[in-house]
C-alpha positions as YAML, in Angstrom:
chain: A
units: angstrom
residues:
- id: 1
  name: LYS
  ca: [13.76, -3.03, -5.47]
- id: 2
  name: ARG
  ca: [11.50, -4.46, -8.17]
- id: 3
  name: TYR
  ca: [10.54, -8.13, -8.16]
- id: 4
  name: GLU
  ca: [9.21, -9.51, -11.42]
- id: 5
  name: ASN
  ca: [7.15, -12.67, -11.34]
- id: 6
  name: ASN
  ca: [8.58, -14.70, -14.21]
- id: 7
  name: ASN
  ca: [6.00, -17.49, -14.13]
- id: 8
  name: TYR
  ca: [3.78, -15.68, -16.61]
- id: 9
  name: GLU
  ca: [4.28, -13.60, -19.73]
- id: 10
  name: HIS
  ca: [4.57, -9.90, -18.95]
- id: 11
  name: PRO
  ca: [3.85, -7.79, -22.04]
- id: 12
  name: ARG
  ca: [5.11, -4.21, -21.94]
- id: 13
  name: GLY
  ca: [3.52, -1.29, -23.66]
- id: 14
  name: GLY
  ca: [0.09, -1.77, -25.19]
- id: 15
  name: GLY
  ca: [-0.45, -5.53, -24.90]
- id: 16
  name: GLU
  ca: [-3.93, -6.83, -24.18]
- id: 17
  name: GLN
  ca: [-2.83, -8.58, -21.00]
- id: 18
  name: ARG
  ca: [-0.15, -7.95, -18.42]
- id: 19
  name: ARG
  ca: [0.48, -8.61, -14.78]
- id: 20
  name: PRO
  ca: [-0.42, -5.95, -12.24]
- id: 21
  name: THR
  ca: [2.34, -4.30, -10.25]
- id: 22
  name: ILE
  ca: [2.08, -3.87, -6.48]
- id: 23
  name: LEU
  ca: [3.70, -0.70, -5.12]
- id: 24
  name: TYR
  ca: [4.58, -1.87, -1.61]
- id: 25
  name: SER
  ca: [5.18, 0.46, 1.37]
- id: 26
  name: HIS
  ca: [6.58, -1.36, 4.39]
- id: 27
  name: GLY
  ca: [5.87, -0.91, 8.09]
- id: 28
  name: ASN
  ca: [7.86, 0.83, 10.81]
- id: 29
  name: ALA
  ca: [11.05, -0.61, 12.35]
- id: 30
  name: GLU
  ca: [11.88, -2.58, 9.20]
- id: 31
  name: ASP
  ca: [13.53, -2.05, 5.84]
- id: 32
  name: ILE
  ca: [13.70, -3.72, 2.44]
- id: 33
  name: GLY
  ca: [16.04, -6.43, 3.68]
- id: 34
  name: LEU
  ca: [13.79, -7.44, 6.55]
- id: 35
  name: HIS
  ca: [10.64, -7.81, 4.47]
- id: 36
  name: LEU
  ca: [12.14, -9.61, 1.47]
- id: 37
  name: PRO
  ca: [10.56, -12.97, 2.41]
- id: 38
  name: PHE
  ca: [7.10, -11.40, 2.53]
- id: 39
  name: VAL
  ca: [7.61, -9.59, -0.78]
- id: 40
  name: ASP
  ca: [8.66, -12.88, -2.37]
- id: 41
  name: CYS
  ca: [5.53, -14.56, -0.98]
- id: 42
  name: LEU
  ca: [3.36, -11.67, -2.17]
- id: 43
  name: SER
  ca: [4.70, -11.86, -5.73]
- id: 44
  name: GLU
  ca: [4.48, -15.64, -5.90]
- id: 45
  name: MET
  ca: [0.97, -15.96, -4.52]
- id: 46
  name: THR
  ca: [-0.62, -12.99, -6.29]
- id: 47
  name: GLY
  ca: [1.10, -13.42, -9.66]
- id: 48
  name: CYS
  ca: [1.96, -9.71, -9.54]
- id: 49
  name: ASP
  ca: [5.21, -7.85, -9.94]
- id: 50
  name: VAL
  ca: [6.18, -5.99, -6.78]
- id: 51
  name: LEU
  ca: [8.07, -2.71, -6.46]
- id: 52
  name: SER
  ca: [9.35, -2.17, -2.93]
- id: 53
  name: TYR
  ca: [11.18, 1.03, -2.03]
- id: 54
  name: GLU
  ca: [12.84, 2.61, 1.00]
- id: 55
  name: TYR
  ca: [11.75, 5.73, 2.88]
- id: 56
  name: VAL
  ca: [14.16, 8.63, 3.16]
- id: 57
  name: GLY
  ca: [15.78, 8.35, 6.59]
- id: 58
  name: TYR
  ca: [15.31, 4.59, 6.90]
- id: 59
  name: SER
  ca: [18.12, 2.02, 6.68]
- id: 60
  name: LEU
  ca: [20.73, 3.21, 4.14]
- id: 61
  name: SER
  ca: [18.45, 5.84, 2.58]
- id: 62
  name: ARG
  ca: [20.00, 8.91, 4.16]
- id: 63
  name: LEU
  ca: [19.61, 11.68, 1.62]
- id: 64
  name: ASN
  ca: [21.43, 14.73, 3.00]
- id: 65
  name: GLY
  ca: [21.48, 13.03, 6.39]
- id: 66
  name: ASP
  ca: [17.69, 13.26, 6.66]
- id: 67
  name: GLU
  ca: [15.90, 11.53, 9.53]
- id: 68
  name: PRO
  ca: [12.61, 9.62, 9.11]
- id: 69
  name: SER
  ca: [9.62, 11.94, 8.63]
- id: 70
  name: GLU
  ca: [6.14, 12.07, 7.12]
- id: 71
  name: GLN
  ca: [7.34, 14.28, 4.29]
- id: 72
  name: GLY
  ca: [10.30, 11.99, 3.67]
- id: 73
  name: CYS
  ca: [7.95, 9.02, 3.28]
- id: 74
  name: ILE
  ca: [5.73, 10.95, 0.89]
- id: 75
  name: ARG
  ca: [8.69, 12.12, -1.16]
- id: 76
  name: SER
  ca: [9.88, 8.53, -1.39]
- id: 77
  name: ILE
  ca: [6.56, 7.07, -2.58]
- id: 78
  name: ASP
  ca: [6.26, 9.88, -5.12]
- id: 79
  name: ALA
  ca: [9.63, 8.83, -6.57]
- id: 80
  name: ALA
  ca: [8.47, 5.20, -6.69]
- id: 81
  name: TRP
  ca: [5.27, 6.21, -8.48]
- id: 82
  name: ARG
  ca: [7.20, 8.21, -11.08]
- id: 83
  name: TYR
  ca: [9.51, 5.25, -11.65]
- id: 84
  name: LEU
  ca: [6.58, 2.93, -12.36]
- id: 85
  name: VAL
  ca: [4.45, 5.17, -14.56]
- id: 86
  name: ASP
  ca: [7.09, 7.33, -16.26]
- id: 87
  name: THR
  ca: [10.20, 5.14, -16.45]
- id: 88
  name: GLU
  ca: [8.67, 1.65, -16.63]
- id: 89
  name: ARG
  ca: [5.47, 2.96, -18.30]
- id: 90
  name: VAL
  ca: [3.19, 0.74, -16.23]
- id: 91
  name: PRO
  ca: [-0.41, 1.86, -16.84]
- id: 92
  name: PRO
  ca: [-1.80, 3.26, -13.57]
- id: 93
  name: SER
  ca: [-4.84, 0.98, -13.81]
- id: 94
  name: TYR
  ca: [-2.44, -1.97, -13.42]
- id: 95
  name: ILE
  ca: [-0.91, -0.62, -10.21]
- id: 96
  name: ILE
  ca: [-2.10, -1.67, -6.76]
- id: 97
  name: ILE
  ca: [-0.90, 0.70, -4.05]
- id: 98
  name: TYR
  ca: [-0.20, -1.48, -1.00]
- id: 99
  name: GLY
  ca: [0.68, -0.18, 2.45]
- id: 100
  name: ARG
  ca: [1.30, -2.01, 5.71]
- id: 101
  name: SER
  ca: [1.02, -0.31, 9.12]
- id: 102
  name: ILE
  ca: [2.84, 3.04, 8.91]
- id: 103
  name: GLY
  ca: [3.21, 2.36, 5.18]
- id: 104
  name: THR
  ca: [-0.52, 3.00, 4.85]
- id: 105
  name: GLY
  ca: [0.30, 6.67, 5.52]
- id: 106
  name: PRO
  ca: [2.21, 7.36, 2.31]
- id: 107
  name: SER
  ca: [0.00, 4.88, 0.42]
- id: 108
  name: VAL
  ca: [-3.25, 6.65, 1.31]
- id: 109
  name: ASP
  ca: [-1.66, 10.03, 0.74]
- id: 110
  name: LEU
  ca: [-0.53, 9.03, -2.77]
- id: 111
  name: ALA
  ca: [-3.79, 7.37, -3.77]
- id: 112
  name: SER
  ca: [-5.85, 10.35, -2.58]
- id: 113
  name: ARG
  ca: [-4.00, 12.91, -4.72]
- id: 114
  name: LYS
  ca: [-4.73, 13.98, -8.26]
- id: 115
  name: LYS
  ca: [-1.11, 14.85, -9.02]
- id: 116
  name: VAL
  ca: [2.45, 13.84, -8.21]
- id: 117
  name: PRO
  ca: [5.18, 16.43, -8.75]
- id: 118
  name: LYS
  ca: [7.04, 15.97, -12.05]
- id: 119
  name: SER
  ca: [4.58, 13.38, -13.38]
- id: 120
  name: ASN
  ca: [1.55, 13.71, -15.63]
- id: 121
  name: VAL
  ca: [-0.03, 10.45, -14.42]
- id: 122
  name: SER
  ca: [-2.59, 10.76, -11.64]
- id: 123
  name: PRO
  ca: [-2.47, 8.30, -8.71]
- id: 124
  name: GLN
  ca: [-6.26, 8.52, -8.62]
- id: 125
  name: GLU
  ca: [-6.17, 6.33, -11.75]
- id: 126
  name: ALA
  ca: [-4.57, 3.44, -9.81]
- id: 127
  name: GLY
  ca: [-6.26, 0.05, -10.12]
- id: 128
  name: GLY
  ca: [-6.68, -0.44, -6.39]
- id: 129
  name: VAL
  ca: [-5.44, 0.29, -2.87]
- id: 130
  name: PHE
  ca: [-4.63, -2.46, -0.36]
- id: 131
  name: LEU
  ca: [-4.19, -1.55, 3.31]
- id: 132
  name: GLN
  ca: [-2.84, -3.98, 5.89]
- id: 133
  name: SER
  ca: [-3.27, -2.97, 9.54]
- id: 134
  name: PRO
  ca: [-3.91, 0.66, 8.59]
- id: 135
  name: LEU
  ca: [-3.82, 3.60, 11.00]
- id: 136
  name: GLU
  ca: [-6.39, 6.38, 11.05]
- id: 137
  name: SER
  ca: [-3.49, 8.66, 11.97]
- id: 138
  name: GLY
  ca: [-0.32, 8.46, 14.01]
- id: 139
  name: ALA
  ca: [-2.00, 9.88, 17.10]
- id: 140
  name: ARG
  ca: [-5.24, 7.90, 16.79]
- id: 141
  name: ALA
  ca: [-3.30, 4.66, 16.46]
- id: 142
  name: THR
  ca: [-1.15, 5.25, 19.52]
- id: 143
  name: LEU
  ca: [-2.98, 7.70, 21.81]
- id: 144
  name: GLY
  ca: [-6.64, 7.66, 20.77]
- id: 145
  name: TYR
  ca: [-9.24, 9.94, 19.25]
- id: 146
  name: ALA
  ca: [-9.30, 12.64, 21.94]
- id: 147
  name: VAL
  ca: [-5.54, 13.20, 21.87]
- id: 148
  name: SER
  ca: [-5.58, 13.36, 18.07]
- id: 149
  name: CYS
  ca: [-8.05, 16.23, 18.28]
- id: 150
  name: VAL
  ca: [-6.15, 18.16, 20.96]
- id: 151
  name: GLY
  ca: [-2.81, 17.60, 19.24]
- id: 152
  name: TYR
  ca: [-4.14, 17.95, 15.70]
- id: 153
  name: PRO
  ca: [-1.31, 20.18, 14.36]
- id: 154
  name: LEU
  ca: [1.27, 17.61, 15.48]
- id: 155
  name: ASP
  ca: [-0.58, 14.54, 14.21]
- id: 156
  name: ILE
  ca: [0.92, 12.69, 11.22]
- id: 157
  name: PHE
  ca: [-0.47, 10.50, 8.45]
- id: 158
  name: ARG
  ca: [-4.06, 11.65, 8.89]
- id: 159
  name: ASN
  ca: [-5.52, 8.89, 6.73]
- id: 160
  name: TYR
  ca: [-9.02, 9.54, 8.07]
- id: 161
  name: GLU
  ca: [-9.01, 12.88, 6.22]
- id: 162
  name: LYS
  ca: [-7.73, 11.46, 2.91]
- id: 163
  name: ILE
  ca: [-9.20, 8.01, 2.38]
- id: 164
  name: GLY
  ca: [-12.54, 9.38, 1.18]
- id: 165
  name: LYS
  ca: [-10.73, 11.05, -1.75]
- id: 166
  name: ILE
  ca: [-9.48, 7.74, -3.15]
- id: 167
  name: GLN
  ca: [-11.29, 6.86, -6.38]
- id: 168
  name: ALA
  ca: [-10.05, 3.27, -6.64]
- id: 169
  name: PRO
  ca: [-11.43, 0.23, -4.79]
- id: 170
  name: VAL
  ca: [-9.90, -0.15, -1.32]
- id: 171
  name: ALA
  ca: [-9.28, -3.47, 0.45]
- id: 172
  name: ILE
  ca: [-8.46, -3.55, 4.17]
- id: 173
  name: CYS
  ca: [-7.22, -6.43, 6.29]
- id: 174
  name: HIS
  ca: [-6.66, -6.05, 10.03]
- id: 175
  name: GLY
  ca: [-6.06, -8.30, 13.02]
- id: 176
  name: MET
  ca: [-8.90, -7.97, 15.50]
- id: 177
  name: ASN
  ca: [-6.50, -8.31, 18.46]
- id: 178
  name: ASP
  ca: [-4.03, -5.74, 17.17]
- id: 179
  name: GLU
  ca: [-2.46, -3.87, 20.10]
- id: 180
  name: VAL
  ca: [-0.08, -1.75, 17.99]
- id: 181
  name: VAL
  ca: [-2.64, -0.23, 15.61]
- id: 182
  name: PRO
  ca: [-6.03, -1.01, 17.20]
- id: 183
  name: PHE
  ca: [-8.59, -2.79, 15.05]
- id: 184
  name: ASP
  ca: [-10.96, 0.18, 15.34]
- id: 185
  name: ASN
  ca: [-8.62, 2.11, 13.03]
- id: 186
  name: GLY
  ca: [-9.22, -0.34, 10.19]
- id: 187
  name: LYS
  ca: [-12.97, -0.41, 10.76]
- id: 188
  name: ALA
  ca: [-13.22, 3.38, 10.78]
- id: 189
  name: LEU
  ca: [-11.27, 3.73, 7.54]
- id: 190
  name: HIS
  ca: [-13.33, 1.02, 5.84]
- id: 191
  name: LYS
  ca: [-16.50, 3.00, 6.56]
- id: 192
  name: LYS
  ca: [-15.06, 6.07, 4.84]
- id: 193
  name: CYS
  ca: [-14.05, 4.37, 1.57]
- id: 194
  name: LYS
  ca: [-15.89, 5.38, -1.60]
- id: 195
  name: LYS
  ca: [-15.39, 1.95, -3.14]
- id: 196
  name: PRO
  ca: [-14.84, -0.51, -0.29]
- id: 197
  name: PHE
  ca: [-13.83, -4.07, -1.08]
- id: 198
  name: GLU
  ca: [-15.06, -6.79, 1.30]
- id: 199
  name: PRO
  ca: [-12.68, -6.42, 4.30]
- id: 200
  name: TYR
  ca: [-10.77, -9.24, 5.92]
- id: 201
  name: TRP
  ca: [-10.93, -9.04, 9.70]
- id: 202
  name: MET
  ca: [-8.59, -11.69, 11.14]
- id: 203
  name: ILE
  ca: [-10.06, -13.14, 14.32]
- id: 204
  name: GLY
  ca: [-7.55, -13.67, 17.12]
- id: 205
  name: LYS
  ca: [-4.65, -12.05, 15.23]
- id: 206
  name: GLY
  ca: [-2.60, -9.03, 16.18]
- id: 207
  name: HIS
  ca: [-0.25, -6.69, 14.34]
- id: 208
  name: ASN
  ca: [2.67, -8.97, 13.56]
- id: 209
  name: ASP
  ca: [1.18, -12.47, 13.55]
- id: 210
  name: MET
  ca: [-1.21, -12.25, 10.60]
- id: 211
  name: PRO
  ca: [-0.48, -15.37, 8.48]
- id: 212
  name: GLU
  ca: [1.39, -14.20, 5.40]
- id: 213
  name: ARG
  ca: [-0.22, -16.73, 3.08]
- id: 214
  name: ASP
  ca: [-3.71, -15.68, 4.19]
- id: 215
  name: VAL
  ca: [-2.87, -12.02, 3.58]
- id: 216
  name: CYS
  ca: [-1.47, -12.88, 0.14]
- id: 217
  name: LYS
  ca: [-4.53, -14.93, -0.80]
- id: 218
  name: TYR
  ca: [-6.72, -11.97, 0.09]
- id: 219
  name: ALA
  ca: [-4.45, -9.67, -1.96]
- id: 220
  name: ARG
  ca: [-4.73, -12.05, -4.91]
- id: 221
  name: ALA
  ca: [-8.53, -12.04, -4.72]
- id: 222
  name: PHE
  ca: [-8.45, -8.24, -4.64]
- id: 223
  name: ALA
  ca: [-6.10, -8.03, -7.63]
- id: 224
  name: ASN
  ca: [-8.27, -10.41, -9.65]
- id: 225
  name: SER
  ca: [-11.36, -8.38, -8.80]
- id: 226
  name: THR
  ca: [-10.01, -4.91, -9.48]
- id: 227
  name: VAL
  ca: [-7.39, -5.12, -12.26]
- id: 228
  name: LYS
  ca: [-9.13, -5.94, -15.53]
- id: 229
  name: ASN
  ca: [-7.52, -7.88, -18.39]
- id: 230
  name: SER
  ca: [-4.62, -8.95, -16.19]
- id: 231
  name: SER
  ca: [-2.72, -12.18, -16.81]
- id: 232
  name: ILE
  ca: [-3.16, -13.46, -13.24]
- id: 233
  name: PRO
  ca: [-4.39, -17.04, -13.47]
- id: 234
  name: LYS
  ca: [-7.83, -17.33, -11.90]
- id: 235
  name: GLN
  ca: [-7.43, -19.88, -9.11]
...
């Protein structure tokens, strides 16, 4: 689902100014319907358009009866990327790849790659990457470093291997009391970024109680800093 912010002019094609578009990947145990209020808040407070999509195997997205999987998530974000850059012709430098929780897996994977199948536009040309409560990997988030090493072949979303390949600026926000994806995951990923943006460590907050407006304000500051010539009002 694409949400256009109609408060500001949105030139298409080669205009001098346009709004950025956030490509939003949601967390686990939710779908598009459940995160609509947050997406609305994100669009309103950042001044950006937002494209939110569903992973194969989640909610009503049951292509060929597929169950949720890492490859299904990656296939889904690839389709969303092609829609933005090839169908809607949004310049990649105006796209912010945003992932929350498990959504940071497909987001980091996309942003780290030079190519997407069936598209000539490289995700490494994206304007920025925004990670909320990111996981180093599935195993490191739930079982710890040692288990991730022993069970390496079975580990999923190994963001710690990919984040250093991202060419765009990367912003990370994480609750310091997060018991679902421990705060150490966010800190470790921040250290591996080529172009780290000042992180936002939320004192006393966990995984699901980070104030939405505070997260959106941070996202707005990141968008203003990274996407040049955008029409976001500087507030």
